[in-house]
C-alpha positions as a Markdown table, in Angstrom:
| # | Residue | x | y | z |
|---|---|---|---|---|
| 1 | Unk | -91.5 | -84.6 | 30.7 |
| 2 | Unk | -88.1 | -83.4 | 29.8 |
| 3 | Unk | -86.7 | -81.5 | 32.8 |
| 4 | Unk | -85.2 | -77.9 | 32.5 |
| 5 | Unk | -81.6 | -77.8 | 32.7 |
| 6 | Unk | -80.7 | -74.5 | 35.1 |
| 7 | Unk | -78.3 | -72.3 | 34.3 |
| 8 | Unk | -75.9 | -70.4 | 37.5 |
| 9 | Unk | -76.8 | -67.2 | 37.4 |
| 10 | Unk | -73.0 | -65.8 | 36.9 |
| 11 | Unk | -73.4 | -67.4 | 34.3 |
| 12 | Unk | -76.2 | -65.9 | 32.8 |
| 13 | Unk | -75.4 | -62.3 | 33.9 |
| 14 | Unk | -72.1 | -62.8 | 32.0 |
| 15 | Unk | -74.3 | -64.2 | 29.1 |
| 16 | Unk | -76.3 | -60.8 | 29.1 |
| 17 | Unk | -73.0 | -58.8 | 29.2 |
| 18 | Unk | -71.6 | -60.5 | 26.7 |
| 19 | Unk | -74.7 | -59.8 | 24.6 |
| 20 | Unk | -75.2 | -56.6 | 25.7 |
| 21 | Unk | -71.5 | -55.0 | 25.3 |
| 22 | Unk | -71.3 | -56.7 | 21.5 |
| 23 | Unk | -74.4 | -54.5 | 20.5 |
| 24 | Unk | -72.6 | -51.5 | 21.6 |
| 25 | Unk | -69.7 | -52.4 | 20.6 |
| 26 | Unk | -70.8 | -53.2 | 16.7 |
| 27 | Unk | -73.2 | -49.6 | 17.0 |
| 28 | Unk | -70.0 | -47.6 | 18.4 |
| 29 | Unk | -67.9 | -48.9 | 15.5 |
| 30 | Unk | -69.6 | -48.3 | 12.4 |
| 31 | Unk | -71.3 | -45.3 | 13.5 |
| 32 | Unk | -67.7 | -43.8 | 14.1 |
| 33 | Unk | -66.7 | -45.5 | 10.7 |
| 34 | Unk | -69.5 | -43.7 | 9.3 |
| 35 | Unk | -68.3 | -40.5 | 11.1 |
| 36 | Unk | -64.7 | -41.1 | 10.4 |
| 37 | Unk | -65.8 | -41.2 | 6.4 |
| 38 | Unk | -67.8 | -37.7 | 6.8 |
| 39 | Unk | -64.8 | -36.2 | 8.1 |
| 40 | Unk | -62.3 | -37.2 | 5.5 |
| 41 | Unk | -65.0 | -37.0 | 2.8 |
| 42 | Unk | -65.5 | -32.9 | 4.0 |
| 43 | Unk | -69.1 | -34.0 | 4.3 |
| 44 | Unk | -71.5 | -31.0 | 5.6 |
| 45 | Unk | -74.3 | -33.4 | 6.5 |
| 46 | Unk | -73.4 | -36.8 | 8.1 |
| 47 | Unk | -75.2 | -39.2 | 5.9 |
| 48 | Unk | -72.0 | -41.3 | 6.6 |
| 49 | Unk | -72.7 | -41.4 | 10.1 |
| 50 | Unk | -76.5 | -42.2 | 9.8 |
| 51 | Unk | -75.6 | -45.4 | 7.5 |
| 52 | Unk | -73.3 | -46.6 | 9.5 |
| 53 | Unk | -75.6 | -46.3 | 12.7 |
| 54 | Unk | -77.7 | -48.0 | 10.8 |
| 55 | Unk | -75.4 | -51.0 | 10.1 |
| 56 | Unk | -74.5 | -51.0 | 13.3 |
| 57 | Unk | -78.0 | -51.3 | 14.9 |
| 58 | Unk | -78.3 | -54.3 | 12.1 |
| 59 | Unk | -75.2 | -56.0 | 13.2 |
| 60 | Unk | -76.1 | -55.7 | 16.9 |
| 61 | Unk | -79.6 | -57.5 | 16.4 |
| 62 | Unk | -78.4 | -59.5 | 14.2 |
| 63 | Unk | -75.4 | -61.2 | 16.7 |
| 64 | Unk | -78.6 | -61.0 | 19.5 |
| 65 | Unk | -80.4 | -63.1 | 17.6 |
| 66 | Unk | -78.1 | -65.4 | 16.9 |
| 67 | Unk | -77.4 | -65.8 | 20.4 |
| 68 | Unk | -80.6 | -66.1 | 21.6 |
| 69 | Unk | -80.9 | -69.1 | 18.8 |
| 70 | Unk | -77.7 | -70.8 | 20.1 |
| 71 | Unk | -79.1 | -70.8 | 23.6 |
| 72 | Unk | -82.5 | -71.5 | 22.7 |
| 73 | Unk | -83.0 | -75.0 | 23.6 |
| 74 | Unk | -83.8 | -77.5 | 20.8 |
| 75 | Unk | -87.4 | -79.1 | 21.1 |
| 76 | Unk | -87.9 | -82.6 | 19.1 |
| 77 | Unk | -90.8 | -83.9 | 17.6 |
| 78 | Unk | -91.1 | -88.0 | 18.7 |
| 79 | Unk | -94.0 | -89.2 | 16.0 |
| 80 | Unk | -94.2 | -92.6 | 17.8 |
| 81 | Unk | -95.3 | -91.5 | 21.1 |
| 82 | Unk | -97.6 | -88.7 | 19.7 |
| 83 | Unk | -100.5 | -91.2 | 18.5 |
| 84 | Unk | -100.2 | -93.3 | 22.6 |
């Protein structure tokens, strides 16, 4: 049996920090993109601000998920000691 490597825990708190303040960060900065845009665009409703949200949300889950594949750990297939 393959044994589990164990990770510090400072080292997985900053992990979740890490993953946790580039979600806001990428939801902070296109929603005020979007807002900036309404502003300058003299937009009444903030359709702007929505979309951008939006991408921002996507962008967040997006970079979570491609953490959580980075850290995932890799699990190999041995065909020769399946059939023993």
């Amino acid at each position: 049996m393959a044994e589990k490597k164990k990770k510090h825990w400072a080292k997985a708190l900053a992990d979740a920090t890490n993953m946790v303040t580039t979600f806001a960060a990428a939801v902070a900065l296109c929603g005020y993109v979007g807002y900036w845009l309404d502003q300058k665009l003299n937009h009444q409703d903030y359709w702007m601000t929505v979309i951008g949200i939006l991408l921002g949300l996507a962008t967040g889950i997006k970079s979570l998920w491609d953490k959580m594949q980075q850290s995932k750990p890799t699990i190999t297939k041995n065909t020769d000691n399946e059939n023993n």
